């Protein structure tokens, strides 16, 4: 597994990371505690050192699972968690006020069973709090030794610019996959120029790019795959099937699963530090980490890009 420096930070992260949203349960149906812990441990055994979580994933459940899974092997992993999003009833609240961050960091440290968070990320922008105030508080936490590096998530270039005036950001975490290439125009060039690492989420579109759905699946109304990753309904569904045909040919040539093509396409793009891939079971975690053992050729990458443009239209 290749390791890469995360921006200008001291963190050296695996080019494939483990995402634990589904493990938390919120918006992903039922979770199984023993499978969750086994998935995290299998990911580490398979060469992954970056584990991404957040308080909002199951109201602390995901962080708790990570804490339990890394007990006794904390030194082997880089824990990335987040702050600034919580549920009030059924409504998501964005709150990056210094006061709220202070409270959140203590809860996360406790659930994770650690005395320092390696990467602390502002989960989503909070339009009601000046970003300068948020970053000043993050800087204080770093000085105090509660966090090792400061990251953000879902920030556009304009907001990154403001934050960079207060602190050096280690990373920005954003959605990026064969099905969502929005960051290519502005965000990737900006982050490369500023040496801000990029952690990407949703490389499999929530699972569809593993090629496992032969028929349109039905998810509950509140499931992430019925609103956040909207690739399971028309017109996207038919287009994704066309792309999968091309991906299947490449996977078959290498004797590898289709999921590897989706993961490797992301991690091989310039400017991307690590592709965060979600897994719910040790089997998925092991299979996904194995994508780190091979690469798509330049011809394969451009062939896939051509198919994406033809199928979904030019970006
Ligand atoms: N910063 C943010 O705002 C944000 C937003 C979203 C995600 N994230 C982070 O990024 C991580 C990755 O994204 P994601 O989990 O949302 O989406 P993803 O990686 O595209 O999809 C993960 C899902 O695909 C299925 N899957 C995984 N490996 C598979 C395999 N080998 N074969 C078949 N199916 C497989 C699993 O779901 P099933 O078993 O249910 O099919 C898994 O939960 C998250 O876990 C989270 O840590 C961050």
Tab-separated table of N, CA and C in Angstrom, residues 156-262:
chain	number	residue	atom	x	y	z
A	156	UNK	N	-15.492	25.013	-0.391
A	156	UNK	CA	-15.118	25.435	-1.743
A	156	UNK	C	-13.826	26.266	-1.666
A	157	UNK	N	-13.302	26.634	-2.831
A	157	UNK	CA	-11.998	27.305	-2.854
A	157	UNK	C	-12.043	28.642	-2.113
A	158	UNK	N	-13.161	29.368	-2.231
A	158	UNK	CA	-13.257	30.687	-1.580
A	158	UNK	C	-13.156	30.538	-0.056
A	159	UNK	N	-13.813	29.533	0.492
A	159	UNK	CA	-13.777	29.333	1.948
A	159	UNK	C	-12.406	28.799	2.397
A	160	UNK	N	-11.812	27.966	1.562
A	160	UNK	CA	-10.466	27.466	1.879
A	160	UNK	C	-9.491	28.644	1.982
A	161	UNK	N	-9.641	29.577	1.041
A	161	UNK	CA	-8.754	30.742	1.014
A	161	UNK	C	-8.844	31.514	2.333
A	162	UNK	N	-10.059	31.721	2.813
A	162	UNK	CA	-10.254	32.444	4.088
A	162	UNK	C	-9.629	31.675	5.246
A	163	UNK	N	-9.858	30.360	5.272
A	163	UNK	CA	-9.338	29.530	6.375
A	163	UNK	C	-7.816	29.512	6.364
A	164	UNK	N	-7.253	29.477	5.165
A	164	UNK	CA	-5.787	29.426	5.014
A	164	UNK	C	-5.096	30.684	5.549
A	165	UNK	N	-5.862	31.774	5.681
A	165	UNK	CA	-5.274	33.012	6.221
A	165	UNK	C	-5.012	32.870	7.715
A	166	UNK	N	-5.703	31.906	8.357
A	166	UNK	CA	-5.557	31.744	9.808
A	166	UNK	C	-4.661	30.549	10.146
A	167	UNK	N	-4.850	29.444	9.410
A	167	UNK	CA	-4.065	28.225	9.696
A	167	UNK	C	-3.641	27.576	8.370
A	168	UNK	N	-2.635	26.715	8.445
A	168	UNK	CA	-2.314	25.891	7.278
A	168	UNK	C	-3.183	24.637	7.370
A	169	UNK	N	-4.073	24.461	6.400
A	169	UNK	CA	-4.943	23.283	6.409
A	169	UNK	C	-4.187	22.074	5.894
A	170	UNK	N	-4.403	20.936	6.570
A	170	UNK	CA	-3.789	19.696	6.087
A	170	UNK	C	-4.575	19.135	4.911
A	171	UNK	N	-5.916	19.274	4.970
A	171	UNK	CA	-6.728	18.611	3.937
A	171	UNK	C	-8.137	19.158	3.841
A	172	UNK	N	-8.730	18.858	2.691
A	172	UNK	CA	-10.152	19.100	2.457
A	172	UNK	C	-10.744	17.764	2.029
A	173	UNK	N	-11.858	17.375	2.666
A	173	UNK	CA	-12.490	16.094	2.315
A	173	UNK	C	-13.745	16.368	1.479
A	174	UNK	N	-13.790	15.766	0.309
A	174	UNK	CA	-14.868	16.084	-0.638
A	174	UNK	C	-15.319	14.843	-1.406
A	175	UNK	N	-16.510	14.945	-1.996
A	175	UNK	CA	-16.981	13.819	-2.805
A	175	UNK	C	-16.275	13.824	-4.167
A	176	UNK	N	-15.836	12.643	-4.572
A	176	UNK	CA	-15.175	12.522	-5.879
A	176	UNK	C	-15.230	11.068	-6.318
A	177	UNK	N	-15.720	10.868	-7.516
A	177	UNK	CA	-15.790	9.501	-8.052
A	177	UNK	C	-16.022	9.609	-9.552
A	178	UNK	N	-16.054	8.479	-10.204
A	178	UNK	CA	-16.369	8.463	-11.629
A	178	UNK	C	-17.738	9.076	-11.895
A	179	UNK	N	-18.582	9.113	-10.866
A	179	UNK	CA	-19.946	9.617	-11.037
A	179	UNK	C	-20.094	11.062	-10.567
A	180	UNK	N	-19.069	11.600	-9.940
A	180	UNK	CA	-19.147	12.981	-9.451
A	180	UNK	C	-17.761	13.606	-9.544
A	181	UNK	N	-17.575	14.427	-10.591
A	181	UNK	CA	-16.250	14.989	-10.851
A	181	UNK	C	-16.254	16.507	-10.683
A	182	UNK	N	-17.152	17.002	-9.841
A	182	UNK	CA	-17.321	18.456	-9.696
A	182	UNK	C	-16.058	19.181	-9.245
A	183	UNK	N	-15.187	18.490	-8.515
A	183	UNK	CA	-14.039	19.196	-7.904
A	183	UNK	C	-12.884	19.423	-8.890
A	184	UNK	N	-13.031	18.853	-10.102
A	184	UNK	CA	-11.870	18.891	-11.000
A	184	UNK	C	-11.518	20.290	-11.501
A	185	UNK	N	-12.555	21.109	-11.708
A	185	UNK	CA	-12.328	22.414	-12.334
A	185	UNK	C	-11.573	23.383	-11.441
A	186	UNK	N	-12.097	23.567	-10.221
A	186	UNK	CA	-11.537	24.617	-9.376
A	186	UNK	C	-10.808	24.099	-8.138
A	187	UNK	N	-11.426	23.126	-7.480
A	187	UNK	CA	-10.929	22.708	-6.157
A	187	UNK	C	-9.589	21.956	-6.215
A	188	UNK	N	-9.497	20.996	-7.142
A	188	UNK	CA	-8.231	20.239	-7.207
A	188	UNK	C	-7.068	21.185	-7.557
A	189	UNK	N	-7.209	22.035	-8.594
A	189	UNK	CA	-6.081	22.939	-8.881
A	189	UNK	C	-5.724	23.828	-7.695
A	190	UNK	N	-6.748	24.338	-6.978
A	190	UNK	CA	-6.472	25.219	-5.836
A	190	UNK	C	-5.718	24.468	-4.736
A	191	UNK	N	-6.194	23.258	-4.421
A	191	UNK	CA	-5.556	22.489	-3.338
A	191	UNK	C	-4.123	22.111	-3.721
A	192	UNK	N	-3.915	21.796	-4.979
A	192	UNK	CA	-2.551	21.433	-5.415
A	192	UNK	C	-1.629	22.647	-5.281
A	193	UNK	N	-2.143	23.790	-5.675
A	193	UNK	CA	-1.325	25.007	-5.606
A	193	UNK	C	-0.979	25.355	-4.152
A	194	UNK	N	-1.927	25.132	-3.243
A	194	UNK	CA	-1.740	25.496	-1.830
A	194	UNK	C	-1.141	24.360	-0.997
A	195	UNK	N	-0.910	23.215	-1.620
A	195	UNK	CA	-0.441	22.024	-0.907
A	195	UNK	C	-1.395	21.608	0.222
A	196	UNK	N	-2.667	21.587	-0.116
A	196	UNK	CA	-3.693	21.076	0.807
A	196	UNK	C	-4.044	19.667	0.312
A	197	UNK	N	-3.953	18.678	1.205
A	197	UNK	CA	-4.275	17.310	0.797
A	197	UNK	C	-5.759	17.176	0.463
A	198	UNK	N	-6.092	16.204	-0.375
A	198	UNK	CA	-7.505	15.958	-0.691
A	198	UNK	C	-7.851	14.527	-0.313
A	199	UNK	N	-8.829	14.414	0.605
A	199	UNK	CA	-9.393	13.101	0.951
A	199	UNK	C	-10.731	13.022	0.239
A	200	UNK	N	-10.975	11.924	-0.456
A	200	UNK	CA	-12.211	11.865	-1.233
A	200	UNK	C	-13.174	10.835	-0.668
A	201	UNK	N	-14.455	11.193	-0.709
A	201	UNK	CA	-15.457	10.229	-0.239
A	201	UNK	C	-16.376	9.783	-1.378
A	202	UNK	N	-17.058	8.641	-1.121
A	202	UNK	CA	-18.017	8.114	-2.109
A	202	UNK	C	-17.413	7.565	-3.385
A	203	UNK	N	-16.221	6.951	-3.328
A	203	UNK	CA	-15.585	6.486	-4.569
A	203	UNK	C	-16.413	5.418	-5.284
A	204	UNK	N	-17.296	4.759	-4.527
A	204	UNK	CA	-18.135	3.723	-5.153
A	204	UNK	C	-19.580	4.167	-5.289
A	205	UNK	N	-19.806	5.481	-5.160
A	205	UNK	CA	-21.178	5.970	-5.284
A	205	UNK	C	-22.092	5.291	-4.282
A	206	UNK	N	-21.543	4.971	-3.103
A	206	UNK	CA	-22.334	4.291	-2.083
A	206	UNK	C	-22.446	2.794	-2.318
A	207	UNK	N	-21.731	2.269	-3.283
A	207	UNK	CA	-21.732	0.809	-3.509
A	207	UNK	C	-22.040	0.412	-4.943
A	208	UNK	N	-22.691	1.319	-5.686
A	208	UNK	CA	-23.151	0.950	-7.041
A	208	UNK	C	-21.976	0.608	-7.965
A	209	UNK	N	-20.829	1.279	-7.758
A	209	UNK	CA	-19.684	1.026	-8.649
A	209	UNK	C	-18.920	-0.254	-8.298
A	210	UNK	N	-19.438	-0.996	-7.315
A	210	UNK	CA	-18.871	-2.345	-7.104
A	210	UNK	C	-19.437	-3.290	-8.162
A	211	UNK	N	-20.511	-2.836	-8.838
A	211	UNK	CA	-21.138	-3.658	-9.886
A	211	UNK	C	-22.036	-4.757	-9.334
A	212	UNK	N	-22.348	-4.676	-8.019
A	212	UNK	CA	-23.091	-5.801	-7.431
A	212	UNK	C	-24.588	-5.740	-7.678
A	213	UNK	N	-25.089	-4.577	-8.074
A	213	UNK	CA	-26.548	-4.485	-8.285
A	213	UNK	C	-26.886	-4.807	-9.739
A	214	UNK	N	-27.535	-5.931	-9.949
A	214	UNK	CA	-27.913	-6.294	-11.312
A	214	UNK	C	-29.302	-5.734	-11.623
A	215	UNK	N	-30.084	-5.470	-10.561
A	215	UNK	CA	-31.401	-4.843	-10.689
A	215	UNK	C	-31.412	-3.617	-9.788
A	216	UNK	N	-32.234	-2.655	-10.150
A	216	UNK	CA	-32.328	-1.450	-9.333
A	216	UNK	C	-32.729	-1.814	-7.899
A	217	UNK	N	-31.889	-1.504	-6.901
A	217	UNK	CA	-32.261	-1.850	-5.518
A	217	UNK	C	-33.273	-0.838	-4.963
A	218	UNK	N	-33.993	-1.241	-3.935
A	218	UNK	CA	-34.936	-0.305	-3.276
A	218	UNK	C	-34.400	-0.003	-1.886
A	219	UNK	N	-34.180	1.277	-1.593
A	219	UNK	CA	-33.708	1.662	-0.262
A	219	UNK	C	-34.815	2.429	0.464
A	220	UNK	N	-34.712	2.436	1.791
A	220	UNK	CA	-35.656	3.206	2.601
A	220	UNK	C	-35.532	4.685	2.231
A	221	UNK	N	-36.560	5.438	2.528
A	221	UNK	CA	-36.575	6.861	2.169
A	221	UNK	C	-35.393	7.627	2.793
A	222	UNK	N	-35.063	7.313	4.040
A	222	UNK	CA	-33.986	8.043	4.717
A	222	UNK	C	-32.600	7.471	4.459
A	223	UNK	N	-32.469	6.514	3.561
A	223	UNK	CA	-31.178	5.886	3.296
A	223	UNK	C	-30.342	6.798	2.375
A	224	UNK	N	-29.044	6.883	2.691
A	224	UNK	CA	-28.145	7.755	1.908
A	224	UNK	C	-28.237	7.470	0.412
A	225	UNK	N	-28.537	6.234	0.083
A	225	UNK	CA	-28.574	5.879	-1.326
A	225	UNK	C	-29.891	6.238	-2.006
A	226	UNK	N	-30.786	6.892	-1.252
A	226	UNK	CA	-31.967	7.410	-1.946
A	226	UNK	C	-31.965	8.934	-2.018
A	227	UNK	N	-30.969	9.589	-1.388
A	227	UNK	CA	-30.911	11.056	-1.539
A	227	UNK	C	-29.481	11.579	-1.714
A	228	UNK	N	-28.502	11.029	-0.971
A	228	UNK	CA	-27.148	11.588	-1.012
A	228	UNK	C	-26.391	11.083	-2.255
A	229	UNK	N	-26.451	9.774	-2.466
A	229	UNK	CA	-25.872	9.180	-3.681
A	229	UNK	C	-27.059	8.825	-4.579
A	230	UNK	N	-27.414	9.722	-5.488
A	230	UNK	CA	-28.654	9.531	-6.251
A	230	UNK	C	-28.423	8.810	-7.583
A	231	UNK	N	-27.664	7.741	-7.529
A	231	UNK	CA	-27.314	7.026	-8.766
A	231	UNK	C	-28.186	5.801	-8.992
A	232	UNK	N	-29.127	5.603	-8.064
A	232	UNK	CA	-29.912	4.365	-8.100
A	232	UNK	C	-31.284	4.564	-8.755
A	233	UNK	N	-31.506	5.784	-9.244
A	233	UNK	CA	-32.758	6.067	-9.949
A	233	UNK	C	-32.422	6.537	-11.356
A	234	UNK	N	-33.429	6.468	-12.229
A	234	UNK	CA	-33.252	7.007	-13.576
A	234	UNK	C	-33.196	8.532	-13.510
A	235	UNK	N	-32.474	9.214	-14.382
A	235	UNK	CA	-31.773	8.630	-15.541
A	235	UNK	C	-30.386	8.078	-15.224
A	236	UNK	N	-29.913	8.255	-13.969
A	236	UNK	CA	-28.542	7.865	-13.637
A	236	UNK	C	-28.325	6.348	-13.751
A	237	UNK	N	-29.307	5.573	-13.286
A	237	UNK	CA	-29.135	4.126	-13.212
A	237	UNK	C	-28.656	3.530	-14.554
A	238	UNK	N	-29.351	3.843	-15.639
A	238	UNK	CA	-29.020	3.256	-16.949
A	238	UNK	C	-27.621	3.693	-17.395
A	239	UNK	N	-27.286	4.947	-17.114
A	239	UNK	CA	-25.952	5.454	-17.492
A	239	UNK	C	-24.853	4.727	-16.703
A	240	UNK	N	-25.100	4.531	-15.426
A	240	UNK	CA	-24.102	3.842	-14.588
A	240	UNK	C	-23.904	2.407	-15.103
A	241	UNK	N	-24.978	1.776	-15.540
A	241	UNK	CA	-24.852	0.395	-16.051
A	241	UNK	C	-23.949	0.370	-17.287
A	242	UNK	N	-24.064	1.405	-18.141
A	242	UNK	CA	-23.224	1.476	-19.341
A	242	UNK	C	-21.753	1.629	-18.948
A	243	UNK	N	-21.503	2.486	-17.955
A	243	UNK	CA	-20.128	2.676	-17.482
A	243	UNK	C	-19.583	1.383	-16.870
A	244	UNK	N	-20.427	0.699	-16.117
A	244	UNK	CA	-19.988	-0.541	-15.463
A	244	UNK	C	-19.545	-1.596	-16.482
A	245	UNK	N	-20.179	-1.596	-17.655
A	245	UNK	CA	-19.791	-2.579	-18.690
A	245	UNK	C	-18.325	-2.380	-19.073
A	246	UNK	N	-17.931	-1.125	-19.257
A	246	UNK	CA	-16.541	-0.788	-19.600
A	246	UNK	C	-15.608	-1.155	-18.433
A	247	UNK	N	-16.039	-0.848	-17.219
A	247	UNK	CA	-15.222	-1.150	-16.038
A	247	UNK	C	-15.047	-2.665	-15.857
A	248	UNK	N	-16.112	-3.394	-16.161
A	248	UNK	CA	-16.044	-4.863	-16.019
A	248	UNK	C	-14.994	-5.454	-16.957
A	249	UNK	N	-14.887	-4.903	-18.164
A	249	UNK	CA	-13.887	-5.411	-19.126
A	249	UNK	C	-12.477	-5.223	-18.567
A	250	UNK	N	-12.237	-4.051	-18.021
A	250	UNK	CA	-10.895	-3.753	-17.469
A	250	UNK	C	-10.601	-4.655	-16.275
A	251	UNK	N	-11.598	-4.781	-15.395
A	251	UNK	CA	-11.421	-5.618	-14.197
A	251	UNK	C	-11.116	-7.058	-14.610
A	252	UNK	N	-11.833	-7.562	-15.607
A	252	UNK	CA	-11.649	-8.957	-16.053
A	252	UNK	C	-10.237	-9.149	-16.609
A	253	UNK	N	-9.745	-8.149	-17.357
A	253	UNK	CA	-8.387	-8.235	-17.922
A	253	UNK	C	-7.335	-8.391	-16.822
A	254	UNK	N	-7.566	-7.751	-15.689
A	254	UNK	CA	-6.599	-7.816	-14.580
A	254	UNK	C	-6.925	-8.944	-13.605
A	255	UNK	N	-8.079	-9.575	-13.789
A	255	UNK	CA	-8.515	-10.600	-12.831
A	255	UNK	C	-8.823	-10.005	-11.467
A	256	UNK	N	-9.389	-8.788	-11.458
A	256	UNK	CA	-9.674	-8.068	-10.202
A	256	UNK	C	-11.150	-7.681	-10.153
A	257	UNK	N	-11.677	-7.371	-8.949
A	257	UNK	CA	-13.079	-6.948	-8.870
A	257	UNK	C	-13.299	-5.560	-9.480
A	258	UNK	N	-14.521	-5.320	-9.935
A	258	UNK	CA	-14.875	-4.019	-10.533
A	258	UNK	C	-14.656	-2.879	-9.530
A	259	UNK	N	-14.903	-3.149	-8.245
A	259	UNK	CA	-14.713	-2.121	-7.210
A	259	UNK	C	-13.297	-1.537	-7.280
A	260	UNK	N	-12.326	-2.366	-7.614
A	260	UNK	CA	-10.938	-1.885	-7.694
A	260	UNK	C	-10.768	-0.814	-8.778
A	261	UNK	N	-11.495	-0.976	-9.867
A	261	UNK	CA	-11.384	0.009	-10.957
A	261	UNK	C	-11.904	1.361	-10.454
A	262	UNK	N	-13.027	1.327	-9.717
A	262	UNK	CA	-13.599	2.569	-9.172
A	262	UNK	C	-12.636	3.224	-8.178
